[in-house]
């Protein structure tokens, strides 16, 4: 990498001098070549939570592989999951709260530490894009509930009808018993999609979107739309996102904690492990308390770790996509 950087400097110097010597087309060629060398210094990478990340990463990779920006990649990537109406934990196909309302949470953050979020948003299919609009078109970071919905409609986002028929049927069944407990979050029953990307320009961005805890109390908001909890990006250091029981993640400002641990010199993997340790130390009862973290640094190194077995991450780099099992502390009993 050092050699490449030195060569980049040398070439850029030559390109500048060449401007006055070569014809415009040659100068343009040299500038393009210099830009290509600069881009090669970084290794585009996208990582995301759970197996639904495989399809989402493909959406993100289309952008990254066409020299696109990490911010555009993460938005496009998680929109794939939001569009999947068979997904019961993200987007309009998600499960409702205890009163039958599907309320969606999302946030997005870019390399300039700009961020936007929506929480408790009902009847809009792509909360991540509304979060981006909050970031880009308002002086605020987060809009919630009716305010978020009014803003989305003003911005031209389409309404969607929720819950879906089959989801409503399940909710009616649940209502008979009203068990207000967190179901086991594992491979079959996962939640949030969190996605982190590094682009060819060396910039990091992240996105996070969910319908939250199934049959939650009306008004409940988890970690996913909270910058520092469900997602955090610091372009000097790295990025992190979280999945699992939002209440536990918020308690330790989870994603911010992971990034700060990387700032202290830890690798993405060790940073995730230390954050999971902290979750465990802060909770006496770990029943169904699944939390997973994913981290990515400026070099394209990534890591993932969870409290319980079963968490996995989708990884795309160099055109190859794969699903990797994360390390964990405990087996399910
Ligand atoms: N991690 C998603 C939630 O707790 O809502």
PDB file of N, CA, C and O and ligand atoms in Angstrom, residues 105 182 191-192 210 212-213 220-224 242-247 249, ligand 1:
ATOM      1  N   UNK A 105     -38.102   1.725  11.662  1.00  0.00           N
ATOM      2  CA  UNK A 105     -36.986   2.540  12.171  1.00  0.00           C
ATOM      3  C   UNK A 105     -35.808   2.403  11.203  1.00  0.00           C
ATOM      4  O   UNK A 105     -35.506   1.280  10.769  1.00  0.00           O
ATOM      5  N   UNK A 182     -39.302 -11.140  23.965  1.00  0.00           N
ATOM      6  CA  UNK A 182     -38.460 -11.161  22.781  1.00  0.00           C
ATOM      7  C   UNK A 182     -38.276 -12.600  22.339  1.00  0.00           C
ATOM      8  O   UNK A 182     -37.863 -13.453  23.127  1.00  0.00           O
ATOM      9  N   UNK A 191     -33.323 -10.138  12.830  1.00  0.00           N
ATOM     10  CA  UNK A 191     -33.993  -8.834  12.769  1.00  0.00           C
ATOM     11  C   UNK A 191     -33.250  -7.936  11.786  1.00  0.00           C
ATOM     12  O   UNK A 191     -32.907  -8.396  10.707  1.00  0.00           O
ATOM     13  N   UNK A 192     -33.135  -6.694  12.182  1.00  0.00           N
ATOM     14  CA  UNK A 192     -32.425  -5.647  11.440  1.00  0.00           C
ATOM     15  C   UNK A 192     -31.514  -6.065  10.281  1.00  0.00           C
ATOM     16  O   UNK A 192     -30.751  -7.020  10.420  1.00  0.00           O
ATOM     17  N   UNK A 210     -35.145  -1.543  10.138  1.00  0.00           N
ATOM     18  CA  UNK A 210     -35.867  -2.646  10.787  1.00  0.00           C
ATOM     19  C   UNK A 210     -37.328  -2.273  11.047  1.00  0.00           C
ATOM     20  O   UNK A 210     -37.677  -1.089  11.093  1.00  0.00           O
ATOM     21  N   UNK A 212     -38.364  -3.654  13.843  1.00  0.00           N
ATOM     22  CA  UNK A 212     -38.223  -3.712  15.303  1.00  0.00           C
ATOM     23  C   UNK A 212     -38.775  -4.991  15.918  1.00  0.00           C
ATOM     24  O   UNK A 212     -39.118  -5.962  15.230  1.00  0.00           O
ATOM     25  N   UNK A 213     -38.827  -5.000  17.207  1.00  0.00           N
ATOM     26  CA  UNK A 213     -39.259  -6.129  18.030  1.00  0.00           C
ATOM     27  C   UNK A 213     -40.718  -6.457  17.691  1.00  0.00           C
ATOM     28  O   UNK A 213     -41.594  -5.591  17.808  1.00  0.00           O
ATOM     29  N   UNK A 220     -42.604   1.936  21.200  1.00  0.00           N
ATOM     30  CA  UNK A 220     -41.243   1.431  21.413  1.00  0.00           C
ATOM     31  C   UNK A 220     -40.356   1.715  20.185  1.00  0.00           C
ATOM     32  O   UNK A 220     -40.742   1.495  19.048  1.00  0.00           O
ATOM     33  N   UNK A 221     -39.137   2.196  20.464  1.00  0.00           N
ATOM     34  CA  UNK A 221     -38.135   2.374  19.417  1.00  0.00           C
ATOM     35  C   UNK A 221     -36.869   1.652  19.888  1.00  0.00           C
ATOM     36  O   UNK A 221     -36.474   1.780  21.042  1.00  0.00           O
ATOM     37  N   UNK A 222     -36.247   0.892  18.987  1.00  0.00           N
ATOM     38  CA  UNK A 222     -35.031   0.157  19.355  1.00  0.00           C
ATOM     39  C   UNK A 222     -33.767   0.924  19.003  1.00  0.00           C
ATOM     40  O   UNK A 222     -33.766   2.150  18.883  1.00  0.00           O
ATOM     41  N   UNK A 223     -32.690   0.189  18.816  1.00  0.00           N
ATOM     42  CA  UNK A 223     -31.384   0.807  18.545  1.00  0.00           C
ATOM     43  C   UNK A 223     -31.223   1.264  17.089  1.00  0.00           C
ATOM     44  O   UNK A 223     -30.426   2.157  16.802  1.00  0.00           O
ATOM     45  N   UNK A 224     -31.982   0.619  16.184  1.00  0.00           N
ATOM     46  CA  UNK A 224     -31.664   0.766  14.757  1.00  0.00           C
ATOM     47  C   UNK A 224     -31.687   2.194  14.210  1.00  0.00           C
ATOM     48  O   UNK A 224     -30.869   2.507  13.337  1.00  0.00           O
ATOM     49  N   UNK A 242     -25.191  -2.770  14.455  1.00  0.00           N
ATOM     50  CA  UNK A 242     -25.605  -3.755  15.453  1.00  0.00           C
ATOM     51  C   UNK A 242     -26.900  -4.427  15.032  1.00  0.00           C
ATOM     52  O   UNK A 242     -27.679  -3.890  14.239  1.00  0.00           O
ATOM     53  N   UNK A 243     -27.126  -5.596  15.606  1.00  0.00           N
ATOM     54  CA  UNK A 243     -28.383  -6.305  15.417  1.00  0.00           C
ATOM     55  C   UNK A 243     -28.726  -7.002  16.726  1.00  0.00           C
ATOM     56  O   UNK A 243     -27.850  -7.249  17.548  1.00  0.00           O
ATOM     57  N   UNK A 244     -29.998  -7.294  16.907  1.00  0.00           N
ATOM     58  CA  UNK A 244     -30.396  -7.981  18.128  1.00  0.00           C
ATOM     59  C   UNK A 244     -31.224  -7.088  19.034  1.00  0.00           C
ATOM     60  O   UNK A 244     -31.860  -6.130  18.572  1.00  0.00           O
ATOM     61  N   UNK A 245     -31.199  -7.421  20.325  1.00  0.00           N
ATOM     62  CA  UNK A 245     -32.090  -6.736  21.260  1.00  0.00           C
ATOM     63  C   UNK A 245     -31.665  -5.264  21.443  1.00  0.00           C
ATOM     64  O   UNK A 245     -30.653  -4.965  22.095  1.00  0.00           O
ATOM     65  N   UNK A 246     -32.453  -4.383  20.848  1.00  0.00           N
ATOM     66  CA  UNK A 246     -32.095  -2.975  20.787  1.00  0.00           C
ATOM     67  C   UNK A 246     -31.871  -2.337  22.143  1.00  0.00           C
ATOM     68  O   UNK A 246     -30.986  -1.485  22.310  1.00  0.00           O
ATOM     69  N   UNK A 247     -32.657  -2.751  23.137  1.00  0.00           N
ATOM     70  CA  UNK A 247     -32.546  -2.153  24.467  1.00  0.00           C
ATOM     71  C   UNK A 247     -31.131  -2.342  25.024  1.00  0.00           C
ATOM     72  O   UNK A 247     -30.549  -1.422  25.613  1.00  0.00           O
ATOM     73  N   UNK A 249     -28.406  -2.867  23.253  1.00  0.00           N
ATOM     74  CA  UNK A 249     -27.436  -2.150  22.407  1.00  0.00           C
ATOM     75  C   UNK A 249     -27.403  -0.667  22.773  1.00  0.00           C
ATOM     76  O   UNK A 249     -26.340  -0.050  22.867  1.00  0.00           O
TER      77      UNK A 249
HETATM   78  N1  LIG B   1     -32.274  -4.312  16.701  1.00  0.00           N
HETATM   79  C1  LIG B   1     -33.567  -3.985  16.330  1.00  0.00           C
HETATM   80  C2  LIG B   1     -34.454  -3.590  17.412  1.00  0.00           C
HETATM   81  O1  LIG B   1     -34.201  -3.900  18.571  1.00  0.00           O
HETATM   82  O2  LIG B   1     -35.456  -2.949  17.147  1.00  0.00           O
END
